[in-house]
Amino acid sequence: MLEKLPHAIGQALSGLRAGAEKAAFHTVAAEAPATLRVTSEAFADTAPIPARYTADGDGLSPPLAIADVPDGAAALVLFVEDPDAPSSHPFVHLIAWNLRPEAQNIPEGAFASPAGEGSPHDLGRNSFQKDGWLPPDPPTGHGPHHYLFQVFALARPADLPASPGRGAQLDALRDNVIAKGMLTGTYERA
């Protein structure tokens, strides 16, 4: 959708970004220890996300691995945000909550996306108001966008309504995160 924005508009908006300091990792979970290890076989930390996982490709959710989950974690939350979006808050690409608390491997395409239904998960609304993976789709000419794959280990399972949005997810994380980890992928349209 944003690929249709003219390059000149993307360039004009290049200075307008939500900011990484507004991401969940740095706000409601700022005090939690960053001891979870989040990796992907598809891309390294701070490296480009392959087009296959974006709006320019198949749009599948990428494979992820989560390790070093502390004993006593009741559930995990995967919260993917784009702090480089030209908006007042980071753009939400995925909310997956009440994931099993043990370390795990999440295969590509595990979450509902434009590419398919994925596996059953408790999903929240992305910024396009759909439950599931919203593939990276930055405006042309806006510069590189950073996609924060944030994982939170919770002391208590998240008590959320069906299809929660960003605000409800942030509330569920507040004073409930015992460990966190993050993998950052980038994507840009020239």
Short mmCIF file of C-alpha atoms in Angstrom, two decimals:
data_model
loop_
_atom_site.label_atom_id
_atom_site.label_comp_id
_atom_site.label_asym_id
_atom_site.label_seq_id
_atom_site.Cartn_x
_atom_site.Cartn_y
_atom_site.Cartn_z
CA MET A 1 0.00 0.00 0.00
CA LEU A 2 2.72 2.52 0.97
CA GLU A 3 4.80 1.50 -2.03
CA LYS A 4 2.33 3.55 -4.09
CA LEU A 5 3.34 6.78 -2.33
CA PRO A 6 5.41 8.90 -4.71
CA HIS A 7 9.14 8.93 -3.97
CA ALA A 8 9.06 12.72 -3.42
CA ILE A 9 6.46 12.37 -0.66
CA GLY A 10 8.46 9.62 1.03
CA GLN A 11 11.54 11.86 0.90
CA ALA A 12 9.58 14.84 2.24
CA LEU A 13 8.41 12.71 5.18
CA SER A 14 11.87 11.24 5.85
CA GLY A 15 12.39 13.40 8.94
CA LEU A 16 9.04 12.40 10.44
CA ARG A 17 9.45 9.21 12.50
CA ALA A 18 7.78 7.91 15.66
CA GLY A 19 11.11 7.13 17.35
CA ALA A 20 12.58 3.98 18.90
CA GLU A 21 12.20 5.45 22.36
CA LYS A 22 8.42 4.98 21.99
CA ALA A 23 8.67 1.21 21.36
CA ALA A 24 7.43 -1.15 24.08
CA PHE A 25 10.99 -2.38 24.70
CA HIS A 26 12.01 1.13 25.80
CA THR A 27 8.78 2.25 27.52
CA VAL A 28 6.58 -0.15 29.51
CA ALA A 29 9.34 -2.79 29.69
CA ALA A 30 12.31 -0.43 30.06
CA GLU A 31 13.36 -1.83 33.46
CA ALA A 32 13.12 -5.54 32.53
CA PRO A 33 16.42 -7.36 31.97
CA ALA A 34 17.27 -7.93 28.30
CA THR A 35 18.22 -11.60 28.75
CA LEU A 36 16.07 -13.28 26.09
CA ARG A 37 17.84 -14.19 22.86
CA VAL A 38 15.78 -13.56 19.72
CA THR A 39 17.24 -14.67 16.38
CA SER A 40 16.15 -15.53 12.86
CA GLU A 41 17.65 -17.89 10.30
CA ALA A 42 16.42 -15.43 7.64
CA PHE A 43 18.39 -12.34 8.75
CA ALA A 44 20.94 -11.25 11.34
CA ASP A 45 20.36 -8.54 13.93
CA THR A 46 20.31 -5.07 12.27
CA ALA A 47 20.53 -6.68 8.79
CA PRO A 48 17.99 -6.31 5.97
CA ILE A 49 14.86 -8.46 6.08
CA PRO A 50 14.62 -10.52 2.87
CA ALA A 51 11.90 -9.29 0.49
CA ARG A 52 10.11 -12.65 0.91
CA TYR A 53 8.83 -11.43 4.31
CA THR A 54 7.74 -7.98 3.08
CA ALA A 55 4.98 -6.46 0.98
CA ASP A 56 7.37 -6.71 -1.99
CA GLY A 57 7.51 -10.50 -1.65
CA ASP A 58 5.25 -13.24 -0.34
CA GLY A 59 4.48 -11.33 2.86
CA LEU A 60 5.11 -14.32 5.15
CA SER A 61 6.05 -13.81 8.79
CA PRO A 62 9.76 -14.63 9.17
CA PRO A 63 11.12 -17.57 11.15
CA LEU A 64 12.20 -16.73 14.71
CA ALA A 65 13.94 -18.51 17.56
CA ILE A 66 13.53 -17.52 21.20
CA ALA A 67 16.02 -18.76 23.79
CA ASP A 68 17.04 -18.15 27.41
CA VAL A 69 13.47 -17.83 28.70
CA PRO A 70 13.65 -17.63 32.50
CA ASP A 71 12.11 -20.26 34.75
CA GLY A 72 8.79 -19.04 36.05
CA ALA A 73 7.75 -17.26 32.86
CA ALA A 74 4.00 -17.73 32.43
CA ALA A 75 3.79 -16.69 28.76
CA LEU A 76 5.63 -14.90 25.97
CA VAL A 77 4.52 -11.95 23.87
CA LEU A 78 5.92 -11.16 20.43
CA PHE A 79 5.36 -7.51 19.56
CA VAL A 80 6.76 -6.21 16.24
CA GLU A 81 6.91 -2.45 15.81
CA ASP A 82 8.35 -0.02 13.24
CA PRO A 83 9.55 3.12 15.05
CA ASP A 84 10.52 4.74 11.74
CA ALA A 85 6.93 5.04 10.55
CA PRO A 86 5.89 8.62 9.79
CA SER A 87 3.39 8.70 12.66
CA SER A 88 3.20 9.67 16.32
CA HIS A 89 3.58 6.06 17.56
CA PRO A 90 5.51 3.08 16.24
CA PHE A 91 3.62 1.20 13.55
CA VAL A 92 2.46 -2.24 14.78
CA HIS A 93 3.27 -5.17 12.49
CA LEU A 94 2.37 -8.04 14.84
CA ILE A 95 0.95 -8.73 18.28
CA ALA A 96 1.13 -12.41 19.26
CA TRP A 97 0.39 -13.06 22.91
CA ASN A 98 0.16 -16.00 25.30
CA LEU A 99 2.83 -17.88 23.37
CA ARG A 100 4.22 -20.92 25.22
CA PRO A 101 6.75 -19.79 27.81
CA GLU A 102 9.49 -22.24 26.91
CA ALA A 103 12.16 -21.42 24.35
CA GLN A 104 10.87 -22.12 20.89
CA ASN A 105 11.34 -21.96 17.16
CA ILE A 106 8.62 -20.18 15.23
CA PRO A 107 8.61 -21.26 11.57
CA GLU A 108 8.15 -18.87 8.67
CA GLY A 109 4.50 -18.21 7.91
CA ALA A 110 3.44 -19.17 11.45
CA PHE A 111 1.24 -16.09 11.81
CA ALA A 112 -1.75 -15.10 9.72
CA SER A 113 -0.67 -12.75 6.93
CA PRO A 114 -1.63 -11.72 3.40
CA ALA A 115 0.18 -14.94 2.37
CA GLY A 116 -2.04 -17.28 4.37
CA GLU A 117 -3.82 -18.21 7.59
CA GLY A 118 -0.75 -19.37 9.53
CA SER A 119 -1.10 -21.50 12.66
CA PRO A 120 -3.62 -20.79 15.43
CA HIS A 121 -2.30 -18.12 17.82
CA ASP A 122 -3.73 -15.40 20.04
CA LEU A 123 -3.21 -12.40 17.78
CA GLY A 124 -3.86 -8.72 18.19
CA ARG A 125 -4.54 -5.94 15.72
CA ASN A 126 -1.72 -4.53 13.66
CA SER A 127 -1.79 -0.90 12.48
CA PHE A 128 -4.04 -1.87 9.56
CA GLN A 129 -6.57 -3.18 12.14
CA LYS A 130 -6.12 -6.82 11.14
CA ASP A 131 -5.12 -9.73 13.37
CA GLY A 132 -1.82 -11.04 12.08
CA TRP A 133 1.48 -10.19 10.42
CA LEU A 134 1.60 -6.91 8.52
CA PRO A 135 4.56 -7.23 6.14
CA PRO A 136 7.06 -4.34 6.04
CA ASP A 137 5.86 -1.76 3.52
CA PRO A 138 7.82 1.49 4.04
CA PRO A 139 7.21 4.50 1.81
CA THR A 140 9.54 4.79 -1.17
CA GLY A 141 12.29 7.33 -0.48
CA HIS A 142 11.63 7.46 3.29
CA GLY A 143 14.93 5.80 4.12
CA PRO A 144 15.60 2.60 6.06
CA HIS A 145 13.00 1.38 8.53
CA HIS A 146 13.89 -0.70 11.59
CA TYR A 147 11.51 -3.52 12.52
CA LEU A 148 11.77 -4.38 16.22
CA PHE A 149 10.92 -8.03 16.92
CA GLN A 150 10.42 -7.60 20.67
CA VAL A 151 9.80 -10.64 22.86
CA PHE A 152 8.63 -10.32 26.46
CA ALA A 153 8.51 -13.05 29.11
CA LEU A 154 5.60 -12.40 31.44
CA ALA A 155 5.17 -13.15 35.14
CA ARG A 156 1.42 -13.65 34.53
CA PRO A 157 -0.42 -14.60 31.33
CA ALA A 158 -1.73 -11.53 29.51
CA ASP A 159 -5.38 -10.91 30.32
CA LEU A 160 -6.48 -9.34 27.07
CA PRO A 161 -9.72 -9.06 25.13
CA ALA A 162 -9.93 -10.80 21.78
CA SER A 163 -8.00 -8.92 19.09
CA PRO A 164 -6.22 -6.39 21.35
CA GLY A 165 -4.60 -3.31 19.87
CA ARG A 166 -1.36 -1.57 20.79
CA GLY A 167 -2.74 0.23 23.85
CA ALA A 168 -4.21 -2.93 25.39
CA GLN A 169 -0.97 -4.81 24.75
CA LEU A 170 1.12 -2.09 26.36
CA ASP A 171 -1.19 -2.15 29.41
CA ALA A 172 -0.78 -5.95 29.66
CA LEU A 173 3.02 -5.59 29.64
CA ARG A 174 3.13 -2.90 32.32
CA ASP A 175 4.62 -4.31 35.57
CA ASN A 176 4.42 -7.85 34.12
CA VAL A 177 7.67 -8.31 32.13
CA ILE A 178 10.38 -10.41 33.81
CA ALA A 179 12.71 -10.60 30.79
CA LYS A 180 12.88 -9.23 27.28
CA GLY A 181 14.84 -9.58 24.08
CA MET A 182 14.87 -7.98 20.67
CA LEU A 183 15.92 -8.70 17.10
CA THR A 184 16.03 -5.76 14.69
CA GLY A 185 15.58 -6.15 10.96
CA THR A 186 15.71 -3.37 8.40
CA TYR A 187 13.92 -2.72 5.14
CA GLU A 188 14.05 0.16 2.70
CA ARG A 189 12.59 1.18 -0.62
CA ALA A 190 14.93 3.50 -2.54
#
